[in-house]
């Protein structure tokens, strides 16, 4: 019986575990400093196990709706409320579960890596507390079915993220990056809240499913449209879409490498929310062609400007940060095409679903290979003390494993078979081609430029004769290699078996996103 | 070609297993060709080392091409594009906020004006 | 008309906040503008829940069928005030460190990350 209770309350535990471990970390660090590493690792492992259990439950048994504060969490609508879901509800459908998998797997690898990356720095209590808070914030963002609750998790993730960006003060430059990130996140969050208030004023509810149902009956009013604009721009800014991406290179470059790898996931949680609001909240009530094209244009700008700016960079992490902006463009492009044809079932089944699957698959692939790349950049900084491509060189002689992991990540991001980036990019190219060939060609050109810029990075870091100033550089410590190794195995596995991943996780996620009635039905009952 | 590993994209398919198999076969063929080559080839540094008209070989630190010099031609060719794009990344927080709020304002005007 | 006064004031506060953020260059002033913007949003939230002549939403001992104001927005406002406090504290501590390291609070000079 208790086992069943525990299983039914997993979504609550998914939040409670990282939060408890986060706030207990300073205490453990104060009185049992030697147990701290084990403690935070235990917290992350538990979170991962819970997240994967929930995901497997969702992928096998359909959407899990979890209501907070009631004896039976599956009762979303109280019988005496007149059919209104009054409580905070976690509505975990296949798309949310997909994001949960990304967050916990990346989080675990990053945590393993952090254990040795942070071993030399001071203030580890604060670091781990903030990191677990960031994980909790991201998990909350992707699970919640309540707009205000989403805002709260967005702010938790933003604050923890900004504090982590500024964690290594670095003569104040990291603080500058943290300030920019925190400032823009706060403004974005406030505009998001304004949008929530506009919707609440009309419909007296915060639940996304219930809002969608009521909006479907009244049609799109002007305040709805204003709220949509506030949501879309705030979330597009948070996920680093050009021309609101300026914070991204600053923050990604200055954060500790492990944090950057997870900040990417945090940005993608905003991307998830952008899609959730476009598809599940507004969905059929608005002119999806216009909104779809807006997102496609954002995606194109992100792809092209991101990659061309990356070619100029001399700081390896800043270069990778611009690539993160550029890769976000692929996801926006894929899902934007899906959104643009959402109202036409024929086009949707011809290529729309495939474009969405490609875009969504790319989220996962990007989280893994970009995390891997940022971790290799972190190893190089950890060993050599510089990130400047002009000063580095000849490390291939002494860091063979790091080089191997870098090659895997670089080939994956450039979309070279048989790594995972190729599979999702192929899906995007082929489906977008039948929507508009020009878009597909631009996407391919961007891929080539990506490869070119990673050839540059590879050449300047690993190639060439051994440099005298790095003569005593040795291979990365074992926990770091382990964290990178897990990610690269995932990159290769997802590249060799893409169809299984698409069938089990990506296709359900894409159909869950496109199926607004199903989302409403999972909370309101009787779709 | 509808094996379980085949990723169908609606217009084509992509089977990584076959691709890897083909890659391995190509590697084996390359190896065979390499094996059929001249076995008595001298690999000592006197015959494989760089020959710079009899001059001494420079120190490793002197001959490395740093990353900043790669793709000079590319950036030079796109000079006019970069002259527009690069100055946009001012690093000034006020500009960052202006871009965000500007896009929001434009979208709001579009949405309210165009029903 | 007078019933809409809180919304006008909220909108005014939001506009003042945005204008302040975009036209001032001192970081402390930008953060003051941010808090004004935040107050505007908070006021907007609270006024959404107001019902004319409503009483506090406490059911114990309230007259039958009494008109009550909406409690949800009040809870939201309270949460947002707490979040705003945390944000402001974080931003102000960033400014303190920045002022110590860069010797200025002018955002036109805090731009070592660019390009």
mmCIF file of N, CA and C in Angstrom, chain A residues 148 151-152 155 159 162-163 166 169 171-173 175-180 182-183 186-187 190-191 193-194 196-198 200-201 204 206 250 254 309 313 318 322, chain C residues 14 18 21 27 30-31 34 37-38 41-42 44-45 48 51 70 72-73 75-76 79-80 83 86-87 90-91 94-95 97-98 101-102 110-115:
data_model
loop_
_atom_site.group_PDB
_atom_site.id
_atom_site.type_symbol
_atom_site.label_atom_id
_atom_site.label_comp_id
_atom_site.label_asym_id
_atom_site.label_seq_id
_atom_site.Cartn_x
_atom_site.Cartn_y
_atom_site.Cartn_z
ATOM 1 N N UNK A 148 0.595 30.415 -13.250
ATOM 2 C CA UNK A 148 1.309 31.166 -12.231
ATOM 3 C C UNK A 148 2.411 30.314 -11.612
ATOM 4 N N UNK A 151 5.310 30.531 -13.686
ATOM 5 C CA UNK A 151 6.055 31.776 -13.459
ATOM 6 C C UNK A 151 6.986 31.637 -12.257
ATOM 7 N N UNK A 152 6.473 30.999 -11.181
ATOM 8 C CA UNK A 152 7.296 30.846 -9.974
ATOM 9 C C UNK A 152 8.531 29.994 -10.280
ATOM 10 N N UNK A 155 11.060 31.873 -12.286
ATOM 11 C CA UNK A 155 11.863 32.790 -11.482
ATOM 12 C C UNK A 155 12.886 32.024 -10.648
ATOM 13 N N UNK A 159 16.750 32.877 -11.082
ATOM 14 C CA UNK A 159 17.581 33.386 -9.993
ATOM 15 C C UNK A 159 18.740 32.446 -9.725
ATOM 16 N N UNK A 162 21.183 32.752 -12.582
ATOM 17 C CA UNK A 162 21.973 33.988 -12.588
ATOM 18 C C UNK A 162 23.045 33.934 -11.507
ATOM 19 N N UNK A 163 22.679 33.420 -10.326
ATOM 20 C CA UNK A 163 23.669 33.331 -9.255
ATOM 21 C C UNK A 163 24.793 32.383 -9.651
ATOM 22 N N UNK A 166 27.215 33.977 -12.133
ATOM 23 C CA UNK A 166 28.134 34.909 -11.488
ATOM 24 C C UNK A 166 28.993 34.218 -10.439
ATOM 25 N N UNK A 169 33.619 34.820 -9.715
ATOM 26 C CA UNK A 169 33.524 36.263 -9.945
ATOM 27 C C UNK A 169 34.393 36.694 -11.128
ATOM 28 N N UNK A 171 37.199 38.523 -11.740
ATOM 29 C CA UNK A 171 37.474 39.962 -11.848
ATOM 30 C C UNK A 171 36.217 40.758 -12.180
ATOM 31 N N UNK A 172 35.055 40.247 -11.829
ATOM 32 C CA UNK A 172 33.823 40.992 -12.051
ATOM 33 C C UNK A 172 33.153 40.708 -13.367
ATOM 34 N N UNK A 173 33.860 40.031 -14.303
ATOM 35 C CA UNK A 173 33.249 39.822 -15.624
ATOM 36 C C UNK A 173 32.085 38.842 -15.528
ATOM 37 N N UNK A 175 30.260 38.504 -12.958
ATOM 38 C CA UNK A 175 29.162 39.244 -12.328
ATOM 39 C C UNK A 175 28.403 40.036 -13.382
ATOM 40 N N UNK A 176 29.165 40.624 -14.311
ATOM 41 C CA UNK A 176 28.514 41.380 -15.387
ATOM 42 C C UNK A 176 27.553 40.479 -16.158
ATOM 43 N N UNK A 177 28.048 39.275 -16.495
ATOM 44 C CA UNK A 177 27.186 38.345 -17.229
ATOM 45 C C UNK A 177 25.973 37.970 -16.398
ATOM 46 N N UNK A 178 26.190 37.688 -15.104
ATOM 47 C CA UNK A 178 25.078 37.320 -14.231
ATOM 48 C C UNK A 178 24.065 38.443 -14.121
ATOM 49 N N UNK A 179 24.566 39.678 -14.043
ATOM 50 C CA UNK A 179 23.658 40.820 -13.934
ATOM 51 C C UNK A 179 22.777 40.928 -15.173
ATOM 52 N N UNK A 180 23.397 40.770 -16.351
ATOM 53 C CA UNK A 180 22.612 40.877 -17.584
ATOM 54 C C UNK A 180 21.544 39.793 -17.634
ATOM 55 N N UNK A 182 20.240 38.098 -15.078
ATOM 56 C CA UNK A 182 19.216 38.281 -14.051
ATOM 57 C C UNK A 182 18.262 39.399 -14.430
ATOM 58 N N UNK A 183 18.813 40.490 -14.954
ATOM 59 C CA UNK A 183 17.990 41.654 -15.292
ATOM 60 C C UNK A 183 16.968 41.281 -16.380
ATOM 61 N N UNK A 186 14.338 38.868 -15.166
ATOM 62 C CA UNK A 186 13.331 39.471 -14.301
ATOM 63 C C UNK A 186 12.308 40.245 -15.116
ATOM 64 N N UNK A 187 12.807 41.034 -16.089
ATOM 65 C CA UNK A 187 11.867 41.798 -16.913
ATOM 66 C C UNK A 187 10.962 40.840 -17.683
ATOM 67 N N UNK A 190 8.395 39.424 -15.420
ATOM 68 C CA UNK A 190 7.311 40.353 -15.073
ATOM 69 C C UNK A 190 6.327 40.495 -16.226
ATOM 70 N N UNK A 191 6.848 40.548 -17.463
ATOM 71 C CA UNK A 191 5.934 40.642 -18.605
ATOM 72 C C UNK A 191 5.095 39.366 -18.719
ATOM 73 N N UNK A 193 4.183 37.563 -16.222
ATOM 74 C CA UNK A 193 3.166 37.657 -15.176
ATOM 75 C C UNK A 193 2.037 38.587 -15.596
ATOM 76 N N UNK A 194 2.384 39.662 -16.299
ATOM 77 C CA UNK A 194 1.359 40.581 -16.793
ATOM 78 C C UNK A 194 0.407 39.829 -17.731
ATOM 79 N N UNK A 196 -0.189 36.603 -17.636
ATOM 80 C CA UNK A 196 -0.993 35.717 -16.797
ATOM 81 C C UNK A 196 -2.149 36.496 -16.187
ATOM 82 N N UNK A 197 -1.838 37.733 -15.716
ATOM 83 C CA UNK A 197 -2.884 38.544 -15.088
ATOM 84 C C UNK A 197 -3.983 38.869 -16.095
ATOM 85 N N UNK A 198 -3.598 39.178 -17.344
ATOM 86 C CA UNK A 198 -4.603 39.493 -18.364
ATOM 87 C C UNK A 198 -5.531 38.299 -18.580
ATOM 88 N N UNK A 200 -6.061 35.842 -16.391
ATOM 89 C CA UNK A 200 -6.828 35.586 -15.173
ATOM 90 C C UNK A 200 -8.003 36.551 -15.071
ATOM 91 N N UNK A 201 -7.773 37.812 -15.450
ATOM 92 C CA UNK A 201 -8.840 38.790 -15.366
ATOM 93 C C UNK A 201 -10.043 38.411 -16.209
ATOM 94 N N UNK A 204 -10.690 33.973 -14.902
ATOM 95 C CA UNK A 204 -10.676 33.606 -13.487
ATOM 96 C C UNK A 204 -10.079 32.237 -13.215
ATOM 97 N N UNK A 206 -6.154 29.833 -13.598
ATOM 98 C CA UNK A 206 -4.748 29.808 -13.965
ATOM 99 C C UNK A 206 -4.353 28.500 -14.613
ATOM 100 N N UNK A 250 26.969 35.894 -23.346
ATOM 101 C CA UNK A 250 27.612 36.403 -22.128
ATOM 102 C C UNK A 250 27.479 35.401 -20.996
ATOM 103 N N UNK A 254 30.525 32.841 -19.402
ATOM 104 C CA UNK A 254 31.147 33.146 -18.122
ATOM 105 C C UNK A 254 30.770 32.173 -17.022
ATOM 106 N N UNK A 309 28.085 34.621 -36.106
ATOM 107 C CA UNK A 309 28.794 35.250 -34.997
ATOM 108 C C UNK A 309 29.769 34.264 -34.361
ATOM 109 N N UNK A 313 34.380 34.131 -33.103
ATOM 110 C CA UNK A 313 34.791 34.140 -31.700
ATOM 111 C C UNK A 313 36.164 33.526 -31.481
ATOM 112 N N UNK A 318 32.467 31.015 -25.598
ATOM 113 C CA UNK A 318 31.591 31.994 -26.240
ATOM 114 C C UNK A 318 31.194 31.500 -27.632
ATOM 115 N N UNK A 322 27.344 30.768 -28.961
ATOM 116 C CA UNK A 322 26.672 31.215 -30.182
ATOM 117 C C UNK A 322 26.106 30.022 -30.942
ATOM 118 N N UNK C 14 3.652 50.907 -14.813
ATOM 119 C CA UNK C 14 4.394 50.034 -15.728
ATOM 120 C C UNK C 14 5.124 50.874 -16.766
ATOM 121 N N UNK C 18 9.144 51.073 -17.359
ATOM 122 C CA UNK C 18 9.811 50.746 -18.621
ATOM 123 C C UNK C 18 10.630 51.934 -19.110
ATOM 124 N N UNK C 21 13.758 52.288 -17.119
ATOM 125 C CA UNK C 21 14.784 51.288 -17.417
ATOM 126 C C UNK C 21 15.500 51.594 -18.715
ATOM 127 N N UNK C 27 22.945 51.875 -12.820
ATOM 128 C CA UNK C 27 22.329 50.588 -12.515
ATOM 129 C C UNK C 27 21.348 50.681 -11.353
ATOM 130 N N UNK C 30 18.195 51.931 -12.639
ATOM 131 C CA UNK C 30 17.508 50.912 -13.438
ATOM 132 C C UNK C 30 16.771 49.955 -12.516
ATOM 133 N N UNK C 31 17.399 49.630 -11.393
ATOM 134 C CA UNK C 31 16.740 48.688 -10.495
ATOM 135 C C UNK C 31 15.564 49.337 -9.792
ATOM 136 N N UNK C 34 12.914 49.040 -12.141
ATOM 137 C CA UNK C 34 12.426 47.664 -12.174
ATOM 138 C C UNK C 34 11.428 47.436 -11.049
ATOM 139 N N UNK C 37 8.174 48.999 -11.989
ATOM 140 C CA UNK C 37 7.461 48.127 -12.927
ATOM 141 C C UNK C 37 6.789 46.980 -12.186
ATOM 142 N N UNK C 38 7.527 46.434 -11.226
ATOM 143 C CA UNK C 38 7.005 45.314 -10.450
ATOM 144 C C UNK C 38 5.786 45.741 -9.637
ATOM 145 N N UNK C 41 2.810 45.842 -11.857
ATOM 146 C CA UNK C 41 2.230 44.524 -12.122
ATOM 147 C C UNK C 41 1.478 44.029 -10.891
ATOM 148 N N UNK C 42 2.055 44.255 -9.702
ATOM 149 C CA UNK C 42 1.387 43.811 -8.480
ATOM 150 C C UNK C 42 0.051 44.511 -8.296
ATOM 151 N N UNK C 44 -1.797 45.792 -10.592
ATOM 152 C CA UNK C 44 -2.709 45.276 -11.607
ATOM 153 C C UNK C 44 -3.329 43.963 -11.133
ATOM 154 N N UNK C 45 -2.474 43.078 -10.577
ATOM 155 C CA UNK C 45 -2.970 41.788 -10.100
ATOM 156 C C UNK C 45 -4.007 41.980 -8.996
ATOM 157 N N UNK C 48 -7.351 43.291 -10.073
ATOM 158 C CA UNK C 48 -8.174 42.331 -10.813
ATOM 159 C C UNK C 48 -9.121 41.590 -9.878
ATOM 160 N N UNK C 51 -13.668 43.313 -5.817
ATOM 161 C CA UNK C 51 -15.092 43.425 -6.146
ATOM 162 C C UNK C 51 -15.650 44.556 -5.300
ATOM 163 N N UNK C 70 -11.414 38.462 -4.588
ATOM 164 C CA UNK C 70 -10.777 37.213 -5.006
ATOM 165 C C UNK C 70 -9.497 36.965 -4.211
ATOM 166 N N UNK C 72 -7.258 34.540 -4.856
ATOM 167 C CA UNK C 72 -6.165 33.966 -5.657
ATOM 168 C C UNK C 72 -5.143 35.015 -6.039
ATOM 169 N N UNK C 73 -5.641 36.165 -6.537
ATOM 170 C CA UNK C 73 -4.699 37.196 -6.984
ATOM 171 C C UNK C 73 -3.899 37.745 -5.818
ATOM 172 N N UNK C 75 -2.895 36.023 -3.227
ATOM 173 C CA UNK C 75 -1.806 35.060 -3.005
ATOM 174 C C UNK C 75 -0.729 35.237 -4.065
ATOM 175 N N UNK C 76 -1.169 35.444 -5.325
ATOM 176 C CA UNK C 76 -0.192 35.636 -6.405
ATOM 177 C C UNK C 76 0.660 36.868 -6.153
ATOM 178 N N UNK C 79 3.205 36.253 -3.501
ATOM 179 C CA UNK C 79 4.312 35.459 -4.036
ATOM 180 C C UNK C 79 5.235 36.318 -4.874
ATOM 181 N N UNK C 80 4.616 37.174 -5.710
ATOM 182 C CA UNK C 80 5.440 37.996 -6.588
ATOM 183 C C UNK C 80 6.260 39.002 -5.796
ATOM 184 N N UNK C 83 9.223 37.071 -4.556
ATOM 185 C CA UNK C 83 10.161 36.828 -5.656
ATOM 186 C C UNK C 83 10.887 38.118 -6.009
ATOM 187 N N UNK C 86 13.672 38.811 -3.622
ATOM 188 C CA UNK C 86 14.859 37.986 -3.886
ATOM 189 C C UNK C 86 15.625 38.530 -5.084
ATOM 190 N N UNK C 87 14.873 38.873 -6.153
ATOM 191 C CA UNK C 87 15.537 39.380 -7.360
ATOM 192 C C UNK C 87 16.283 40.668 -7.068
ATOM 193 N N UNK C 90 19.417 40.082 -5.127
ATOM 194 C CA UNK C 90 20.476 39.498 -5.965
ATOM 195 C C UNK C 90 21.091 40.562 -6.872
ATOM 196 N N UNK C 91 20.210 41.355 -7.514
ATOM 197 C CA UNK C 91 20.720 42.369 -8.440
ATOM 198 C C UNK C 91 21.558 43.405 -7.702
ATOM 199 N N UNK C 94 24.910 42.062 -6.924
ATOM 200 C CA UNK C 94 25.725 42.086 -8.148
ATOM 201 C C UNK C 94 26.310 43.479 -8.353
ATOM 202 N N UNK C 95 25.456 44.508 -8.142
ATOM 203 C CA UNK C 95 25.922 45.877 -8.385
ATOM 204 C C UNK C 95 27.037 46.238 -7.421
ATOM 205 N N UNK C 97 29.287 44.234 -6.070
ATOM 206 C CA UNK C 97 30.544 43.623 -6.509
ATOM 207 C C UNK C 97 31.059 44.323 -7.763
ATOM 208 N N UNK C 98 30.124 44.623 -8.691
ATOM 209 C CA UNK C 98 30.543 45.283 -9.938
ATOM 210 C C UNK C 98 31.185 46.624 -9.646
ATOM 211 N N UNK C 101 34.639 46.119 -8.474
ATOM 212 C CA UNK C 101 35.602 45.631 -9.467
ATOM 213 C C UNK C 101 35.790 46.590 -10.633
ATOM 214 N N UNK C 102 34.712 47.203 -11.079
ATOM 215 C CA UNK C 102 34.795 48.049 -12.270
ATOM 216 C C UNK C 102 34.916 49.521 -11.895
ATOM 217 N N UNK C 110 29.967 49.200 -18.332
ATOM 218 C CA UNK C 110 30.036 47.797 -17.928
ATOM 219 C C UNK C 110 29.763 46.950 -19.161
ATOM 220 N N UNK C 111 30.716 46.877 -20.039
ATOM 221 C CA UNK C 111 30.488 46.079 -21.254
ATOM 222 C C UNK C 111 31.784 45.432 -21.724
ATOM 223 N N UNK C 112 32.387 44.672 -20.820
ATOM 224 C CA UNK C 112 33.582 43.939 -21.242
ATOM 225 C C UNK C 112 33.223 42.718 -22.076
ATOM 226 N N UNK C 113 31.971 42.247 -21.964
ATOM 227 C CA UNK C 113 31.521 41.113 -22.771
ATOM 228 C C UNK C 113 30.778 41.665 -23.969
ATOM 229 N N UNK C 114 31.364 41.574 -25.115
ATOM 230 C CA UNK C 114 30.669 42.043 -26.310
ATOM 231 C C UNK C 114 31.251 41.377 -27.551
ATOM 232 N N UNK C 115 30.568 41.545 -28.657
ATOM 233 C CA UNK C 115 31.051 41.014 -29.927
ATOM 234 C C UNK C 115 30.774 39.546 -30.122
#
